[in-house]
Amino acid sequence: MINRRHIRVKVMQSVYAMLQSKNDDVLKEEKFLKYSILKMFDLYVLNLLLLVEVQKLAAKKIALSKKKILATSADLKPNTKFLENRLINKLAESISIEGYIELNKLNNWQVDNEYVKIIFEALQKSDLYKKYLNTTENSYKVDTTFVIDFFKEIIAPNEKLADYFEDKMISWVDDIPFVNTWVVKSLSKQKESAPFVLGALYKDKEDEDFVFNLFRKTVLKQQEYEQIIEEKTPNWETDRIAEIDMILIKMAITEFINFPSIPTRVTINEYIEISKDYSTSKSSYFINGVLDKISKEFLATKKIVKIGRGLL
């Protein structure tokens, strides 16, 4: 499921896109924000499905080898450990995944099956695969460890696959690392006794509302927040402040005022961390300094009102 950090990143990207396009249609951009978050689930499912499709390709290769005119003993009695992998078979048998694929028409690996071949060939050449096939222990734990390593070492770092995903949807560029982590967590938590069930995109309704409230309130109050930032940065002209920094500070101000259950320090720390990935090398220090000044003033004037203990 999507976490608050990635929600903030998605909102930041939408605010930035809106400013760059000089578009003032809030509803239109809000719809795209919702769409881009929903499409993250497609990326998540496609990664899980890729494991299944690679296994299917392996099964086809084995079946063809058995039909060779000059089949060897290895062809006739192949190692089927990969085909019998319990975790991948759970994914293949998942009614939840099957339903999602049908509903959303995710036929990527049928249309673009060369990527399944690329991953399978990389797997075949790997020591990871050879070691797994030669492992004498036959357990769900061994199967799970192999699948997680397969994903982390071969699928996730594959540049051709990453390029493919990026070509399919531009917003996936920043979603890939998050989705990769999400996939690994899902595989790690899967129990042997339970069927694989796709979880929810959002943790709860509060997180879903957080997306659109944060976006809407930031966009609609931009000029007011810009004035606040100018007052706290007298030695800086507005156009000298990195655009991403301005957006992150505005989003933080939105959280200070409109989200009483989020501690002020949490808000500041979150935007500092995001700036390290998306802005300049000095941005984290700048953002910390500005938000510290603003939060202290807002607390003194009671513009910040937090609910519960330790929320300041």
Coordinates of C-alpha atoms in Angstrom, one line a residue:
M1 CA 0.0 0.0 0.0
I2 CA 1.1 3.6 -0.6
N3 CA 2.6 5.3 2.4
R4 CA 2.4 9.0 3.5
R5 CA 5.9 9.7 2.2
H6 CA 5.1 8.6 -1.3
I7 CA 1.7 10.4 -1.1
R8 CA 3.6 13.6 -0.5
V9 CA 5.9 12.9 -3.5
K10 CA 2.9 12.4 -5.8
V11 CA 1.3 15.6 -4.6
M12 CA 4.5 17.5 -5.0
Q13 CA 4.8 16.2 -8.6
S14 CA 1.2 17.3 -9.4
V15 CA 1.7 20.8 -7.9
Y16 CA 4.9 21.1 -9.9
A17 CA 3.3 20.0 -13.1
M18 CA 0.4 22.4 -12.6
L19 CA 2.8 25.3 -12.1
Q20 CA 5.0 24.4 -15.1
S21 CA 2.0 24.2 -17.4
K22 CA 0.5 27.4 -16.0
N23 CA -2.7 25.5 -15.8
D24 CA -5.3 26.7 -13.2
D25 CA -7.7 23.8 -13.6
V26 CA -7.4 22.2 -10.2
L27 CA -10.0 19.5 -10.9
K28 CA -8.2 18.4 -14.0
E29 CA -4.9 18.0 -12.2
E30 CA -6.6 16.4 -9.3
K31 CA -8.0 13.8 -11.6
F32 CA -4.6 13.1 -13.0
L33 CA -3.2 12.8 -9.5
K34 CA -5.8 10.2 -8.6
Y35 CA -5.2 8.4 -11.9
S36 CA -1.4 8.3 -11.4
I37 CA -1.8 6.8 -7.9
L38 CA -4.2 4.2 -9.1
K39 CA -1.8 3.2 -11.9
M40 CA 0.8 2.4 -9.3
F41 CA -1.3 -0.6 -8.5
D42 CA -1.0 -1.7 -12.1
L43 CA 2.8 -1.5 -11.8
Y44 CA 2.7 -3.5 -8.6
V45 CA 0.5 -6.2 -10.1
L46 CA 2.6 -6.3 -13.3
N47 CA 5.7 -7.0 -11.2
L48 CA 4.0 -9.9 -9.4
L49 CA 2.7 -11.2 -12.6
L50 CA 6.1 -11.2 -14.2
L51 CA 7.2 -13.8 -11.8
V52 CA 4.4 -16.0 -12.9
E53 CA 5.0 -15.4 -16.6
V54 CA 8.7 -16.3 -16.3
Q55 CA 7.7 -19.6 -14.6
K56 CA 5.2 -20.3 -17.5
L57 CA 8.0 -19.6 -20.0
A58 CA 10.2 -22.1 -18.2
A59 CA 7.5 -24.7 -18.3
K60 CA 7.1 -24.2 -22.1
K61 CA 10.9 -24.5 -22.6
I62 CA 10.9 -27.8 -20.6
A63 CA 7.9 -29.1 -22.6
L64 CA 9.6 -28.3 -25.9
S65 CA 12.9 -29.9 -24.8
K66 CA 11.0 -33.2 -24.1
K67 CA 9.8 -33.2 -27.7
K68 CA 13.3 -33.0 -29.3
I69 CA 14.1 -35.8 -31.7
L70 CA 17.5 -36.2 -30.0
A71 CA 16.4 -35.4 -26.5
T72 CA 19.0 -35.9 -23.8
S73 CA 18.3 -37.5 -20.4
A74 CA 18.3 -34.0 -19.0
D75 CA 15.7 -33.0 -21.5
L76 CA 13.5 -36.0 -20.6
K77 CA 14.0 -35.7 -16.9
P78 CA 14.3 -32.0 -16.3
N79 CA 14.7 -30.2 -12.9
T80 CA 11.2 -28.9 -12.2
K81 CA 12.0 -27.2 -8.9
F82 CA 11.3 -23.7 -10.4
L83 CA 8.0 -24.9 -11.8
E84 CA 7.0 -26.3 -8.4
N85 CA 7.9 -23.1 -6.5
R86 CA 5.2 -22.7 -3.9
L87 CA 5.2 -18.9 -3.7
I88 CA 5.0 -18.3 -7.4
N89 CA 2.3 -20.9 -7.7
K90 CA 0.3 -19.0 -5.1
L91 CA 0.6 -15.9 -7.3
A92 CA -0.5 -17.9 -10.3
E93 CA -3.5 -19.3 -8.5
S94 CA -4.5 -16.0 -6.9
I95 CA -8.2 -15.2 -7.7
S96 CA -7.4 -11.7 -6.5
I97 CA -4.7 -11.1 -9.1
E98 CA -6.7 -12.8 -11.8
G99 CA -9.7 -10.6 -11.1
Y100 CA -7.6 -7.4 -11.1
I101 CA -6.0 -8.4 -14.4
E102 CA -9.3 -9.0 -16.1
L103 CA -10.9 -5.9 -14.7
N104 CA -8.0 -3.6 -15.7
K105 CA -7.1 -5.5 -18.9
L106 CA -3.4 -5.9 -18.0
N107 CA -2.2 -7.9 -21.0
N108 CA 1.3 -6.4 -21.0
W109 CA 3.2 -9.7 -20.8
Q110 CA 1.2 -11.1 -23.7
V111 CA 1.7 -8.1 -25.9
D112 CA 5.3 -7.4 -24.9
N113 CA 6.5 -10.9 -24.1
E114 CA 10.0 -10.1 -25.1
Y115 CA 10.5 -8.7 -21.6
V116 CA 9.5 -12.0 -20.1
K117 CA 12.2 -13.6 -22.2
I118 CA 14.8 -11.1 -21.2
I119 CA 14.1 -11.7 -17.5
F120 CA 14.0 -15.5 -18.0
E121 CA 17.4 -15.5 -19.8
A122 CA 18.9 -13.3 -17.1
L123 CA 17.6 -15.8 -14.5
Q124 CA 19.0 -18.8 -16.3
K125 CA 22.4 -17.3 -16.5
S126 CA 22.5 -16.4 -12.8
D127 CA 24.2 -18.3 -10.0
L128 CA 21.1 -17.7 -8.0
Y129 CA 19.1 -19.9 -10.3
K130 CA 21.7 -22.7 -10.5
K131 CA 22.0 -22.8 -6.7
Y132 CA 18.3 -22.9 -6.2
L133 CA 17.8 -25.8 -8.7
N134 CA 20.6 -27.7 -6.9
T135 CA 19.3 -27.1 -3.4
T136 CA 18.3 -30.4 -1.8
E137 CA 16.0 -28.8 0.8
N138 CA 12.4 -28.6 -0.3
S139 CA 10.5 -26.1 1.7
Y140 CA 8.3 -23.0 1.5
K141 CA 11.0 -21.0 3.2
V142 CA 13.6 -21.9 0.5
D143 CA 11.1 -21.1 -2.3
T144 CA 10.2 -17.8 -0.7
T145 CA 13.9 -16.8 -0.2
F146 CA 14.6 -17.6 -3.9
V147 CA 11.7 -15.6 -5.2
I148 CA 12.6 -12.5 -3.2
D149 CA 16.2 -12.8 -4.3
F150 CA 15.1 -13.3 -7.9
F151 CA 13.0 -10.2 -7.7
K152 CA 15.7 -8.1 -5.9
E153 CA 18.7 -9.2 -7.9
I154 CA 17.3 -9.7 -11.4
I155 CA 13.9 -8.1 -12.0
A156 CA 14.2 -4.9 -10.0
P157 CA 17.6 -3.8 -11.3
N158 CA 16.9 -4.7 -15.0
E159 CA 17.4 -1.5 -17.0
K160 CA 15.5 -2.7 -20.1
L161 CA 12.5 -3.5 -17.9
A162 CA 12.7 -0.1 -16.1
D163 CA 12.8 1.7 -19.5
Y164 CA 9.8 -0.3 -20.6
F165 CA 7.8 0.8 -17.5
E166 CA 8.9 4.4 -17.9
D167 CA 7.8 4.4 -21.6
K168 CA 4.4 3.0 -20.6
M169 CA 3.7 5.7 -18.0
I170 CA 5.9 8.7 -17.2
S171 CA 4.8 8.9 -13.5
W172 CA 6.2 5.3 -13.0
V173 CA 9.7 6.8 -13.2
D174 CA 9.4 7.8 -9.5
D175 CA 7.1 5.0 -8.5
I176 CA 9.4 2.1 -9.5
P177 CA 11.6 2.2 -6.3
F178 CA 8.6 2.4 -4.0
V179 CA 6.7 -0.3 -5.9
N180 CA 9.8 -2.6 -5.8
T181 CA 9.9 -2.3 -2.0
W182 CA 6.1 -2.9 -1.9
V183 CA 6.5 -6.1 -3.9
V184 CA 9.3 -7.4 -1.7
K185 CA 7.2 -6.7 1.5
S186 CA 4.2 -8.5 0.0
L187 CA 6.3 -11.6 -0.9
S188 CA 8.0 -11.6 2.5
K189 CA 4.7 -11.5 4.4
Q190 CA 2.9 -14.2 2.4
K191 CA 2.0 -17.2 4.5
E192 CA 2.3 -20.8 3.2
S193 CA -1.2 -21.6 4.5
A194 CA -3.0 -18.6 3.0
P195 CA -3.9 -17.7 -0.6
F196 CA -2.3 -14.6 -2.1
V197 CA -4.7 -11.6 -1.8
L198 CA -4.0 -8.1 -3.2
G199 CA -4.1 -5.6 -0.4
A200 CA -5.6 -2.1 -0.6
L201 CA -3.9 0.8 -2.3
Y202 CA -4.5 3.1 0.7
K203 CA -4.2 2.1 4.4
D204 CA -7.5 3.7 5.1
K205 CA -9.9 6.4 4.0
E206 CA -7.9 9.0 6.0
D207 CA -4.9 8.4 3.8
E208 CA -7.0 8.6 0.6
D209 CA -8.5 11.9 1.8
F210 CA -5.0 13.1 2.7
V211 CA -3.9 13.0 -0.9
F212 CA -6.6 15.3 -2.3
N213 CA -6.8 17.6 0.7
L214 CA -3.1 18.2 0.7
F215 CA -3.1 18.9 -3.0
R216 CA -6.2 21.1 -3.1
K217 CA -5.3 23.2 0.0
T218 CA -1.7 23.7 -1.2
V219 CA -2.7 24.9 -4.7
L220 CA -5.6 27.1 -3.5
K221 CA -3.4 28.9 -0.9
Q222 CA -0.2 29.3 -2.9
Q223 CA -0.1 33.0 -3.0
E224 CA -0.8 33.4 0.7
Y225 CA 1.9 30.8 1.6
E226 CA 4.3 32.5 -0.8
Q227 CA 3.9 35.7 1.2
I228 CA 4.6 33.9 4.4
I229 CA 7.8 32.3 2.9
E230 CA 9.0 35.7 1.7
E231 CA 8.7 37.2 5.2
K232 CA 10.8 34.4 6.6
T233 CA 13.5 34.7 3.9
P234 CA 14.3 38.4 3.7
N235 CA 17.7 37.8 2.2
W236 CA 16.3 35.7 -0.6
E237 CA 14.4 36.9 -3.7
T238 CA 11.5 34.5 -4.4
D239 CA 12.9 33.6 -7.9
R240 CA 16.2 32.5 -6.2
I241 CA 14.5 29.8 -4.2
A242 CA 14.4 26.5 -5.9
E243 CA 10.9 25.8 -7.2
I244 CA 10.7 22.3 -5.6
D245 CA 11.8 23.9 -2.3
M246 CA 9.0 26.4 -2.5
I247 CA 6.5 23.7 -3.3
L248 CA 7.7 21.5 -0.4
I249 CA 7.5 24.4 2.1
K250 CA 4.0 25.3 0.9
M251 CA 2.9 21.7 1.4
A252 CA 4.4 21.7 4.8
I253 CA 2.5 24.9 5.7
T254 CA -0.7 23.2 4.5
E255 CA 0.0 20.3 6.9
F256 CA 0.8 22.6 9.8
I257 CA -2.6 24.4 9.5
N258 CA -4.9 21.7 8.1
F259 CA -3.9 18.4 9.5
P260 CA -4.1 18.5 13.3
S261 CA -3.2 14.8 13.8
I262 CA 0.2 15.1 12.1
P263 CA 3.0 16.2 14.5
T264 CA 4.8 19.3 13.3
R265 CA 8.2 17.7 13.6
V266 CA 7.0 14.8 11.5
T267 CA 5.9 17.2 8.7
I268 CA 9.3 19.0 8.8
N269 CA 11.3 15.8 8.7
E270 CA 9.2 14.3 5.9
Y271 CA 9.8 17.3 3.6
I272 CA 13.5 17.5 4.5
E273 CA 13.8 13.8 3.4
I274 CA 11.9 14.4 0.2
S275 CA 14.1 17.4 -0.7
K276 CA 17.2 15.2 -0.5
D277 CA 15.9 13.1 -3.4
Y278 CA 14.2 15.8 -5.5
S279 CA 16.0 19.1 -4.9
T280 CA 19.5 20.6 -4.4
S281 CA 22.2 19.4 -2.0
K282 CA 21.6 22.4 0.3
S283 CA 17.8 22.3 0.1
S284 CA 17.3 20.2 3.3
Y285 CA 19.1 22.8 5.4
F286 CA 17.2 25.7 3.8
I287 CA 13.8 24.0 4.2
N288 CA 14.5 23.0 7.8
G289 CA 15.4 26.6 8.7
V290 CA 12.4 28.1 7.0
L291 CA 9.9 25.6 8.4
D292 CA 11.4 25.9 11.9
K293 CA 10.8 29.7 11.8
I294 CA 7.3 29.3 10.4
S295 CA 6.2 26.6 12.8
K296 CA 7.4 28.6 15.9
E297 CA 5.5 31.6 14.7
F298 CA 2.4 29.6 14.0
L299 CA 2.5 27.9 17.4
A300 CA 2.9 31.3 19.1
T301 CA -0.1 32.8 17.2
K302 CA -2.1 29.5 17.5
K303 CA -2.3 28.9 13.8
I304 CA -1.1 25.5 14.5
V305 CA -3.4 23.5 16.7
K306 CA -2.5 19.8 17.1
I307 CA -4.6 17.1 18.7
G308 CA -3.2 14.7 21.2
R309 CA 0.0 14.4 23.2
G310 CA 3.4 14.9 21.7
L311 CA 2.0 16.2 18.4
L312 CA 4.1 19.4 18.3

